[in-house]
PDB file of C-alpha atoms and ligand atoms in Angstrom:
ATOM      1  CA  MET A 244     -18.884 -22.354  17.992  1.00 67.00           C
ATOM      2  CA  HIS A 245     -18.339 -20.855  21.401  1.00 87.00           C
ATOM      3  CA  ALA A 246     -14.579 -20.838  20.973  1.00 90.00           C
ATOM      4  CA  GLU A 247     -14.994 -19.435  17.484  1.00 90.00           C
ATOM      5  CA  SER A 248     -17.064 -16.442  18.638  1.00 92.00           C
ATOM      6  CA  ARG A 249     -14.628 -15.789  21.474  1.00 93.00           C
ATOM      7  CA  ARG A 250     -11.768 -15.788  19.003  1.00 92.00           C
ATOM      8  CA  MET A 251     -13.646 -13.283  16.837  1.00 88.00           C
ATOM      9  CA  GLU A 252     -14.274 -11.048  19.831  1.00 92.00           C
ATOM     10  CA  GLU A 253     -10.582 -11.155  20.688  1.00 92.00           C
ATOM     11  CA  GLU A 254      -9.624 -10.304  17.141  1.00 88.00           C
ATOM     12  CA  LYS A 255     -12.001  -7.370  17.130  1.00 88.00           C
ATOM     13  CA  ALA A 256     -10.618  -6.079  20.428  1.00 92.00           C
ATOM     14  CA  GLN A 257      -7.110  -6.403  19.023  1.00 92.00           C
ATOM     15  CA  LEU A 258      -8.091  -4.479  15.886  1.00 91.00           C
ATOM     16  CA  PHE A 259      -9.649  -1.665  17.920  1.00 92.00           C
ATOM     17  CA  ALA A 260      -6.527  -1.443  20.058  1.00 94.00           C
ATOM     18  CA  GLU A 261      -4.350  -1.173  16.943  1.00 94.00           C
ATOM     19  CA  ILE A 262      -6.570   1.465  15.327  1.00 94.00           C
ATOM     20  CA  SER A 263      -6.606   3.549  18.501  1.00 95.00           C
ATOM     21  CA  HIS A 264      -2.846   3.330  18.744  1.00 93.00           C
ATOM     22  CA  GLU A 265      -2.343   4.330  15.093  1.00 94.00           C
ATOM     23  CA  LEU A 266      -4.678   7.327  15.365  1.00 95.00           C
ATOM     24  CA  ARG A 267      -3.368   8.478  18.701  1.00 95.00           C
ATOM     25  CA  THR A 268       0.117   9.381  17.492  1.00 91.00           C
ATOM     26  CA  PRO A 269      -0.904  11.907  14.801  1.00 93.00           C
ATOM     27  CA  LEU A 270      -3.793  13.209  16.928  1.00 95.00           C
ATOM     28  CA  THR A 271      -1.461  13.900  19.842  1.00 95.00           C
ATOM     29  CA  ALA A 272       0.883  15.796  17.525  1.00 93.00           C
ATOM     30  CA  VAL A 273      -1.954  17.900  16.106  1.00 96.00           C
ATOM     31  CA  GLN A 274      -3.240  18.639  19.599  1.00 97.00           C
ATOM     32  CA  GLY A 275       0.201  19.698  20.820  1.00 96.00           C
ATOM     33  CA  PHE A 276       0.847  22.078  17.928  1.00 96.00           C
ATOM     34  CA  VAL A 277      -2.642  23.601  18.069  1.00 97.00           C
ATOM     35  CA  GLU A 278      -2.294  24.161  21.815  1.00 96.00           C
ATOM     36  CA  ALA A 279       1.056  25.895  21.378  1.00 95.00           C
ATOM     37  CA  ILE A 280      -0.422  28.233  18.742  1.00 96.00           C
ATOM     38  CA  ARG A 281      -3.605  28.880  20.745  1.00 96.00           C
ATOM     39  CA  ASP A 282      -1.585  29.736  23.865  1.00 96.00           C
ATOM     40  CA  GLY A 283       0.374  32.350  21.912  1.00 93.00           C
ATOM     41  CA  MET A 284       3.643  30.469  22.203  1.00 92.00           C
ATOM     42  CA  VAL A 285       4.427  30.692  18.511  1.00 92.00           C
ATOM     43  CA  GLN A 286       5.184  34.305  17.617  1.00 92.00           C
ATOM     44  CA  ASP A 287       7.713  33.659  14.905  1.00 94.00           C
ATOM     45  CA  GLU A 288       6.068  33.789  11.466  1.00 94.00           C
ATOM     46  CA  ALA A 289       8.267  31.076   9.938  1.00 96.00           C
ATOM     47  CA  LEU A 290       7.826  28.765  12.910  1.00 94.00           C
ATOM     48  CA  LEU A 291       4.056  29.264  12.789  1.00 96.00           C
ATOM     49  CA  LYS A 292       4.055  28.282   9.146  1.00 96.00           C
ATOM     50  CA  ARG A 293       6.051  25.161   9.955  1.00 95.00           C
ATOM     51  CA  TYR A 294       3.633  24.173  12.701  1.00 95.00           C
ATOM     52  CA  LEU A 295       0.638  24.685  10.432  1.00 96.00           C
ATOM     53  CA  ASP A 296       2.292  22.585   7.727  1.00 95.00           C
ATOM     54  CA  THR A 297       2.853  19.792  10.228  1.00 93.00           C
ATOM     55  CA  ILE A 298      -0.740  19.964  11.430  1.00 95.00           C
ATOM     56  CA  TYR A 299      -1.927  19.812   7.842  1.00 95.00           C
ATOM     57  CA  THR A 300       0.292  16.820   7.003  1.00 94.00           C
ATOM     58  CA  GLN A 301      -0.863  14.997  10.116  1.00 94.00           C
ATOM     59  CA  THR A 302      -4.529  15.497   9.299  1.00 95.00           C
ATOM     60  CA  ILE A 303      -3.898  14.134   5.793  1.00 94.00           C
ATOM     61  CA  HIS A 304      -2.280  11.116   7.418  1.00 93.00           C
ATOM     62  CA  ILE A 305      -5.260  10.616   9.750  1.00 95.00           C
ATOM     63  CA  THR A 306      -7.657  10.781   6.791  1.00 96.00           C
ATOM     64  CA  ARG A 307      -5.589   8.202   4.911  1.00 94.00           C
ATOM     65  CA  LEU A 308      -5.608   5.917   7.936  1.00 95.00           C
ATOM     66  CA  VAL A 309      -9.372   6.159   8.324  1.00 96.00           C
ATOM     67  CA  ASP A 310      -9.968   5.604   4.580  1.00 95.00           C
ATOM     68  CA  ASP A 311      -7.721   2.530   4.529  1.00 95.00           C
ATOM     69  CA  ILE A 312      -9.208   1.093   7.738  1.00 95.00           C
ATOM     70  CA  LEU A 313     -12.693   1.428   6.231  1.00 94.00           C
ATOM     71  CA  ALA A 314     -11.576  -0.129   2.951  1.00 94.00           C
ATOM     72  CA  LEU A 315      -9.903  -3.116   4.618  1.00 94.00           C
ATOM     73  CA  THR A 316     -12.808  -3.653   7.035  1.00 92.00           C
ATOM     74  CA  ARG A 317     -15.250  -3.709   4.114  1.00 92.00           C
ATOM     75  CA  LEU A 318     -13.108  -6.151   2.169  1.00 94.00           C
ATOM     76  CA  GLU A 319     -12.737  -8.464   5.155  1.00 90.00           C
ATOM     77  CA  SER A 320     -16.433  -8.346   6.050  1.00 88.00           C
ATOM     78  CA  GLY A 321     -17.178  -9.945   2.694  1.00 86.00           C
ATOM     79  CA  ASP A 322     -19.920  -7.555   1.644  1.00 83.00           C
ATOM     80  CA  VAL A 323     -18.074  -5.996  -1.251  1.00 87.00           C
ATOM     81  CA  THR A 324     -18.858  -6.665  -4.862  1.00 85.00           C
ATOM     82  CA  VAL A 325     -15.795  -7.366  -6.911  1.00 91.00           C
ATOM     83  CA  GLU A 326     -16.762  -7.540 -10.552  1.00 92.00           C
ATOM     84  CA  LYS A 327     -15.586 -10.462 -12.660  1.00 95.00           C
ATOM     85  CA  LEU A 328     -15.259  -8.995 -16.110  1.00 97.00           C
ATOM     86  CA  PRO A 329     -12.476  -9.411 -18.668  1.00 97.00           C
ATOM     87  CA  VAL A 330      -9.652  -6.967 -17.932  1.00 98.00           C
ATOM     88  CA  ASP A 331      -6.489  -6.675 -20.014  1.00 98.00           C
ATOM     89  CA  LEU A 332      -3.603  -6.060 -17.613  1.00 98.00           C
ATOM     90  CA  VAL A 333      -1.227  -4.920 -20.386  1.00 98.00           C
ATOM     91  CA  PRO A 334      -2.768  -1.482 -21.114  1.00 98.00           C
ATOM     92  CA  LEU A 335      -3.842  -1.134 -17.485  1.00 98.00           C
ATOM     93  CA  ALA A 336      -0.342  -1.658 -16.081  1.00 98.00           C
ATOM     94  CA  ARG A 337       1.106   0.602 -18.779  1.00 98.00           C
ATOM     95  CA  ASP A 338      -1.265   3.430 -17.809  1.00 98.00           C
ATOM     96  CA  VAL A 339      -0.426   3.100 -14.118  1.00 98.00           C
ATOM     97  CA  VAL A 340       3.277   3.180 -14.997  1.00 98.00           C
ATOM     98  CA  ILE A 341       2.801   6.385 -17.013  1.00 98.00           C
ATOM     99  CA  SER A 342       0.898   8.029 -14.165  1.00 97.00           C
ATOM    100  CA  MET A 343       3.713   7.289 -11.723  1.00 97.00           C
ATOM    101  CA  GLU A 344       6.598   8.465 -13.911  1.00 97.00           C
ATOM    102  CA  ALA A 345       6.727  11.980 -12.455  1.00 97.00           C
ATOM    103  CA  MET A 346       6.938  10.644  -8.921  1.00 95.00           C
ATOM    104  CA  ALA A 347       9.740   8.247  -9.901  1.00 97.00           C
ATOM    105  CA  ASP A 348      11.521  11.011 -11.814  1.00 97.00           C
ATOM    106  CA  SER A 349      11.667  13.157  -8.700  1.00 96.00           C
ATOM    107  CA  LYS A 350      13.727  10.380  -7.100  1.00 95.00           C
ATOM    108  CA  ASN A 351      15.909   9.956 -10.162  1.00 97.00           C
ATOM    109  CA  THR A 352      14.360   6.538 -10.698  1.00 97.00           C
ATOM    110  CA  SER A 353      13.017   5.195 -13.965  1.00 98.00           C
ATOM    111  CA  ILE A 354      10.099   2.834 -14.366  1.00 98.00           C
ATOM    112  CA  LEU A 355      10.418   0.334 -17.195  1.00 98.00           C
ATOM    113  CA  PHE A 356       7.329  -1.307 -18.576  1.00 98.00           C
ATOM    114  CA  GLU A 357       8.098  -4.757 -19.980  1.00 96.00           C
ATOM    115  CA  LYS A 358       5.358  -6.183 -22.122  1.00 93.00           C
ATOM    116  CA  LYS A 359       6.036  -9.893 -22.576  1.00 93.00           C
ATOM    117  CA  THR A 360       2.727 -10.525 -24.314  1.00 94.00           C
ATOM    118  CA  GLU A 361       0.275  -8.516 -26.440  1.00 94.00           C
ATOM    119  CA  ASN A 362      -2.694  -9.161 -24.188  1.00 95.00           C
ATOM    120  CA  ALA A 363      -3.029 -10.508 -20.660  1.00 97.00           C
ATOM    121  CA  VAL A 364      -6.738 -10.846 -19.980  1.00 97.00           C
ATOM    122  CA  VAL A 365      -8.016 -11.898 -16.558  1.00 98.00           C
ATOM    123  CA  LEU A 366     -11.449 -11.913 -14.941  1.00 97.00           C
ATOM    124  CA  GLY A 367     -11.710  -9.166 -12.403  1.00 97.00           C
ATOM    125  CA  ASP A 368     -12.616  -5.623 -11.513  1.00 97.00           C
ATOM    126  CA  VAL A 369     -10.646  -3.038 -13.452  1.00 97.00           C
ATOM    127  CA  ASP A 370     -10.623  -0.496 -10.594  1.00 96.00           C
ATOM    128  CA  ARG A 371      -9.451  -3.123  -8.106  1.00 97.00           C
ATOM    129  CA  MET A 372      -6.750  -4.307 -10.482  1.00 98.00           C
ATOM    130  CA  GLU A 373      -5.550  -0.738 -10.871  1.00 98.00           C
ATOM    131  CA  GLN A 374      -5.533  -0.308  -7.099  1.00 97.00           C
ATOM    132  CA  ILE A 375      -3.313  -3.395  -6.735  1.00 98.00           C
ATOM    133  CA  ILE A 376      -0.786  -2.243  -9.325  1.00 98.00           C
ATOM    134  CA  ARG A 377      -0.742   1.357  -8.073  1.00 97.00           C
ATOM    135  CA  ASN A 378      -0.182   0.299  -4.457  1.00 97.00           C
ATOM    136  CA  LEU A 379       2.725  -1.999  -5.298  1.00 98.00           C
ATOM    137  CA  LEU A 380       4.281   0.494  -7.676  1.00 98.00           C
ATOM    138  CA  LYS A 381       4.038   3.276  -5.112  1.00 96.00           C
ATOM    139  CA  ASN A 382       5.799   1.103  -2.536  1.00 96.00           C
ATOM    140  CA  ALA A 383       8.499   0.225  -5.065  1.00 97.00           C
ATOM    141  CA  VAL A 384       9.147   3.833  -6.078  1.00 96.00           C
ATOM    142  CA  ARG A 385       9.182   4.946  -2.463  1.00 95.00           C
ATOM    143  CA  ALA A 386      11.822   2.333  -1.661  1.00 95.00           C
ATOM    144  CA  THR A 387      14.035   3.286  -4.601  1.00 96.00           C
ATOM    145  CA  GLU A 388      16.372   6.173  -5.270  1.00 96.00           C
ATOM    146  CA  ASN A 389      18.632   6.529  -8.326  1.00 97.00           C
ATOM    147  CA  GLY A 390      17.393   3.158  -9.454  1.00 98.00           C
ATOM    148  CA  THR A 391      15.012   1.243 -11.643  1.00 98.00           C
ATOM    149  CA  VAL A 392      11.571  -0.201 -11.099  1.00 98.00           C
ATOM    150  CA  LYS A 393      10.448  -2.808 -13.615  1.00 98.00           C
ATOM    151  CA  VAL A 394       6.843  -3.714 -14.261  1.00 98.00           C
ATOM    152  CA  GLY A 395       6.377  -6.859 -16.327  1.00 98.00           C
ATOM    153  CA  VAL A 396       3.221  -8.511 -17.624  1.00 98.00           C
ATOM    154  CA  GLY A 397       3.344 -11.969 -19.179  1.00 97.00           C
ATOM    155  CA  VAL A 398       1.370 -15.154 -19.663  1.00 96.00           C
ATOM    156  CA  ARG A 399       2.699 -18.512 -18.501  1.00 95.00           C
ATOM    157  CA  GLN A 400       0.959 -21.886 -18.262  1.00 93.00           C
ATOM    158  CA  GLY A 401      -2.547 -20.496 -18.299  1.00 93.00           C
ATOM    159  CA  GLU A 402      -1.720 -17.768 -15.845  1.00 97.00           C
ATOM    160  CA  VAL A 403      -1.175 -14.064 -16.172  1.00 98.00           C
ATOM    161  CA  VAL A 404       1.934 -13.071 -14.251  1.00 98.00           C
ATOM    162  CA  LEU A 405       2.501  -9.518 -13.116  1.00 98.00           C
ATOM    163  CA  ILE A 406       5.941  -8.707 -11.757  1.00 98.00           C
ATOM    164  CA  ILE A 407       6.927  -5.519  -9.943  1.00 98.00           C
ATOM    165  CA  GLU A 408      10.638  -5.418  -9.275  1.00 98.00           C
ATOM    166  CA  ASP A 409      12.738  -2.683  -7.730  1.00 98.00           C
ATOM    167  CA  ASP A 410      16.436  -2.295  -6.949  1.00 97.00           C
ATOM    168  CA  GLY A 411      15.755  -0.199  -3.876  1.00 96.00           C
ATOM    169  CA  ILE A 412      16.451  -0.636  -0.181  1.00 96.00           C
ATOM    170  CA  GLY A 413      15.062  -4.147   0.140  1.00 97.00           C
ATOM    171  CA  ILE A 414      13.504  -5.828   3.165  1.00 97.00           C
ATOM    172  CA  ALA A 415      15.337  -7.785   5.870  1.00 96.00           C
ATOM    173  CA  PRO A 416      14.401 -11.478   6.273  1.00 97.00           C
ATOM    174  CA  GLU A 417      12.991 -10.853   9.758  1.00 96.00           C
ATOM    175  CA  ASP A 418      10.630  -8.154   8.427  1.00 96.00           C
ATOM    176  CA  LEU A 419       9.592  -9.893   5.221  1.00 97.00           C
ATOM    177  CA  PRO A 420       6.866 -12.203   6.616  1.00 97.00           C
ATOM    178  CA  HIS A 421       5.241  -9.279   8.441  1.00 97.00           C
ATOM    179  CA  ILE A 422       4.837  -6.794   5.595  1.00 97.00           C
ATOM    180  CA  TRP A 423       1.327  -8.194   4.930  1.00 97.00           C
ATOM    181  CA  ASP A 424       0.216  -7.511   8.507  1.00 95.00           C
ATOM    182  CA  ARG A 425      -2.022  -4.505   9.008  1.00 94.00           C
ATOM    183  CA  PHE A 426      -0.143  -1.402  10.186  1.00 94.00           C
ATOM    184  CA  TYR A 427       3.256  -3.097   9.839  1.00 94.00           C
ATOM    185  CA  GLN A 428       5.947  -0.746   8.559  1.00 93.00           C
ATOM    186  CA  VAL A 429       9.618  -1.606   8.491  1.00 92.00           C
ATOM    187  CA  LYS A 430      11.518   0.577  10.943  1.00 85.00           C
ATOM    188  CA  ASN A 431      14.591   2.544   9.932  1.00 73.00           C
ATOM    189  CA  GLN A 432      13.756   2.664   6.266  1.00 75.00           C
ATOM    190  CA  ARG A 433      15.319   5.842   4.968  1.00 58.00           C
ATOM    191  CA  GLY A 434      13.346   8.469   3.092  1.00 50.00           C
ATOM    192  CA  GLY A 435      10.671   8.387   5.728  1.00 50.00           C
ATOM    193  CA  TYR A 436       9.145  11.768   4.979  1.00 49.00           C
ATOM    194  CA  LEU A 437       5.913  12.174   6.844  1.00 46.00           C
ATOM    195  CA  GLN A 438       4.303  13.358   3.627  1.00 49.00           C
ATOM    196  CA  GLU A 439       4.849   9.960   2.028  1.00 63.00           C
ATOM    197  CA  LYS A 440       4.022   7.957   5.097  1.00 75.00           C
ATOM    198  CA  GLY A 441       1.390   5.368   4.288  1.00 86.00           C
ATOM    199  CA  SER A 442      -1.087   3.702   6.583  1.00 92.00           C
ATOM    200  CA  GLY A 443       0.698   0.366   6.758  1.00 95.00           C
ATOM    201  CA  LEU A 444      -2.488  -1.163   5.379  1.00 96.00           C
ATOM    202  CA  GLY A 445      -1.592  -1.084   1.676  1.00 97.00           C
ATOM    203  CA  LEU A 446      -0.305  -4.646   1.385  1.00 98.00           C
ATOM    204  CA  ALA A 447      -3.072  -6.072   3.594  1.00 97.00           C
ATOM    205  CA  ILE A 448      -5.576  -4.478   1.191  1.00 97.00           C
ATOM    206  CA  VAL A 449      -3.615  -5.629  -1.867  1.00 98.00           C
ATOM    207  CA  LYS A 450      -3.482  -9.232  -0.655  1.00 98.00           C
ATOM    208  CA  LYS A 451      -7.221  -9.278   0.035  1.00 97.00           C
ATOM    209  CA  LEU A 452      -7.975  -7.774  -3.399  1.00 97.00           C
ATOM    210  CA  VAL A 453      -5.770 -10.341  -5.129  1.00 98.00           C
ATOM    211  CA  GLN A 454      -7.469 -13.214  -3.285  1.00 96.00           C
ATOM    212  CA  LEU A 455     -10.968 -11.887  -4.029  1.00 96.00           C
ATOM    213  CA  GLN A 456     -10.056 -12.090  -7.734  1.00 97.00           C
ATOM    214  CA  ASP A 457      -8.756 -15.670  -7.486  1.00 97.00           C
ATOM    215  CA  GLY A 458      -5.128 -14.644  -7.644  1.00 98.00           C
ATOM    216  CA  SER A 459      -2.038 -15.169  -5.526  1.00 98.00           C
ATOM    217  CA  ILE A 460       0.789 -12.869  -4.491  1.00 98.00           C
ATOM    218  CA  ASP A 461       4.362 -13.586  -3.384  1.00 98.00           C
ATOM    219  CA  VAL A 462       7.434 -11.564  -2.563  1.00 98.00           C
ATOM    220  CA  THR A 463      11.175 -12.020  -2.486  1.00 98.00           C
ATOM    221  CA  SER A 464      13.600  -9.427  -1.200  1.00 98.00           C
ATOM    222  CA  LYS A 465      17.179  -8.847  -0.267  1.00 97.00           C
ATOM    223  CA  LEU A 466      18.269  -6.032   2.015  1.00 96.00           C
ATOM    224  CA  GLY A 467      20.160  -3.393   0.054  1.00 95.00           C
ATOM    225  CA  GLU A 468      19.431  -5.057  -3.279  1.00 97.00           C
ATOM    226  CA  GLY A 469      15.735  -4.814  -3.905  1.00 98.00           C
ATOM    227  CA  THR A 470      12.329  -6.374  -3.795  1.00 98.00           C
ATOM    228  CA  THR A 471      10.163  -8.299  -6.273  1.00 98.00           C
ATOM    229  CA  PHE A 472       6.440  -8.918  -6.042  1.00 98.00           C
ATOM    230  CA  TYR A 473       4.859 -11.695  -8.162  1.00 98.00           C
ATOM    231  CA  ILE A 474       1.113 -11.650  -8.755  1.00 98.00           C
ATOM    232  CA  LYS A 475      -0.696 -14.413 -10.635  1.00 98.00           C
ATOM    233  CA  PHE A 476      -4.255 -14.597 -11.936  1.00 98.00           C
ATOM    234  CA  PRO A 477      -5.910 -17.330 -13.988  1.00 98.00           C
ATOM    235  CA  SER A 478      -5.765 -16.192 -17.580  1.00 97.00           C
ATOM    236  CA  TYR A 479      -9.128 -15.688 -19.299  1.00 95.00           C
ATOM    237  CA  ASN A 480      -9.633 -17.146 -22.773  1.00 86.00           C
ATOM    238  CA  PRO A 481     -13.070 -16.631 -24.283  1.00 77.00           C
ATOM    239  CA  LYS A 482     -14.171 -19.591 -26.368  1.00 68.00           C
TER     240      LYS A 482
HETATM  241  N1  ADP B 580       9.108  -2.471  -2.557  1.00 55.21           N
HETATM  242  C1  ADP B 580       9.390  -2.359  -1.252  1.00 55.21           C
HETATM  243  N2  ADP B 580      10.671  -2.186  -0.834  1.00 55.21           N
HETATM  244  C2  ADP B 580      10.980  -2.075   0.479  1.00 55.21           C
HETATM  245  N3  ADP B 580      10.077  -2.141   1.471  1.00 55.21           N
HETATM  246  C3  ADP B 580       8.779  -2.318   1.132  1.00 55.21           C
HETATM  247  C4  ADP B 580       8.373  -2.436  -0.240  1.00 55.21           C
HETATM  248  N4  ADP B 580       7.027  -2.630  -0.261  1.00 55.21           N
HETATM  249  C5  ADP B 580       6.632  -2.629   1.033  1.00 55.21           C
HETATM  250  N5  ADP B 580       7.670  -2.429   1.874  1.00 55.21           N
HETATM  251  C6  ADP B 580       7.612  -2.371   3.351  1.00 55.21           C
HETATM  252  O1  ADP B 580       6.398  -2.967   3.776  1.00 55.21           O
HETATM  253  C7  ADP B 580       5.673  -2.044   4.592  1.00 55.21           C
HETATM  254  C8  ADP B 580       4.194  -2.273   4.432  1.00 55.21           C
HETATM  255  O2  ADP B 580       3.753  -1.837   3.165  1.00 55.21           O
HETATM  256  P1  ADP B 580       2.276  -1.270   3.023  1.00 55.21           P
HETATM  257  O3  ADP B 580       1.339  -2.261   3.621  1.00 55.21           O
HETATM  258  O4  ADP B 580       2.047  -0.881   1.601  1.00 55.21           O
HETATM  259  O5  ADP B 580       2.259  -0.012   3.979  1.00 55.21           O
HETATM  260  P2  ADP B 580       2.698   1.502   3.709  1.00 55.21           P
HETATM  261  O6  ADP B 580       3.063   1.643   2.271  1.00 55.21           O
HETATM  262  O7  ADP B 580       1.479   2.286   4.044  1.00 55.21           O
HETATM  263  O8  ADP B 580       3.830   1.759   4.645  1.00 55.21           O
HETATM  264  C9  ADP B 580       6.150  -0.671   4.161  1.00 55.21           C
HETATM  265  O9  ADP B 580       5.981   0.272   5.183  1.00 55.21           O
HETATM  266  C10 ADP B 580       7.608  -0.934   3.873  1.00 55.21           C
HETATM  267  O10 ADP B 580       8.331  -0.906   5.077  1.00 55.21           O
HETATM  268 MG1   MG B 581       1.961   1.031   0.662  1.00 55.21          MG
END
């Protein structure tokens, strides 16, 4: 018990250190730009606009970080209610695909929805299920340019299988085990616009949400070829 509580204290200290580090970078940038403007060092109209845009983008990033930290902390603390109601993943996944088409289009990427079954009903929380699919699809589209993202829903051996496959940049073997870690982001991935920068907490949240709904999630990837996520949930068959 003693060792257990010490381990929890250490984990908490580690988490606080990580959060502080993550927030410090954008806060320092905001502070620097605001100081330069306040001290009258930015006279050029166009430059001023650029600085203000950067400040704005950084504050958005800080907000996203704080929102995701709160969400993950709540999920890990165990005091969240995840509903267990029948949810059909076929129309749900299709709707998420439709909502992401514009974003994919802007990267000359198409999203294909592959329905391998009429219905794929699982027990879960529809909003949480949507969050899972949206997060994975966003990652896939972000990693892909002039390519294809496939979203498949099927039923196999009493399980609903959701597959999200992209032919984007892929993940190196040394990075792959770490993508689930909070704040982990693969370095040197191209297309790293600040505007699209996530919190690095997406997959940690996704994994927790999948587990809370009795599912499992796996990934395979090859650098330069693409990435595939496999999510399985027990299929629900009302008697
Ligand atoms: N489909 C994908 N293709 C390539 N890399 C990916 C993919 N999905 C996730 N990653 C890598 O895993 C990291 C962690 O993902 P995530 O937890 O969602 O954080 P975020 O999206 O906020 O960066 C991403 O930063 C990215 O480097
Ligand atoms: Mg993400």
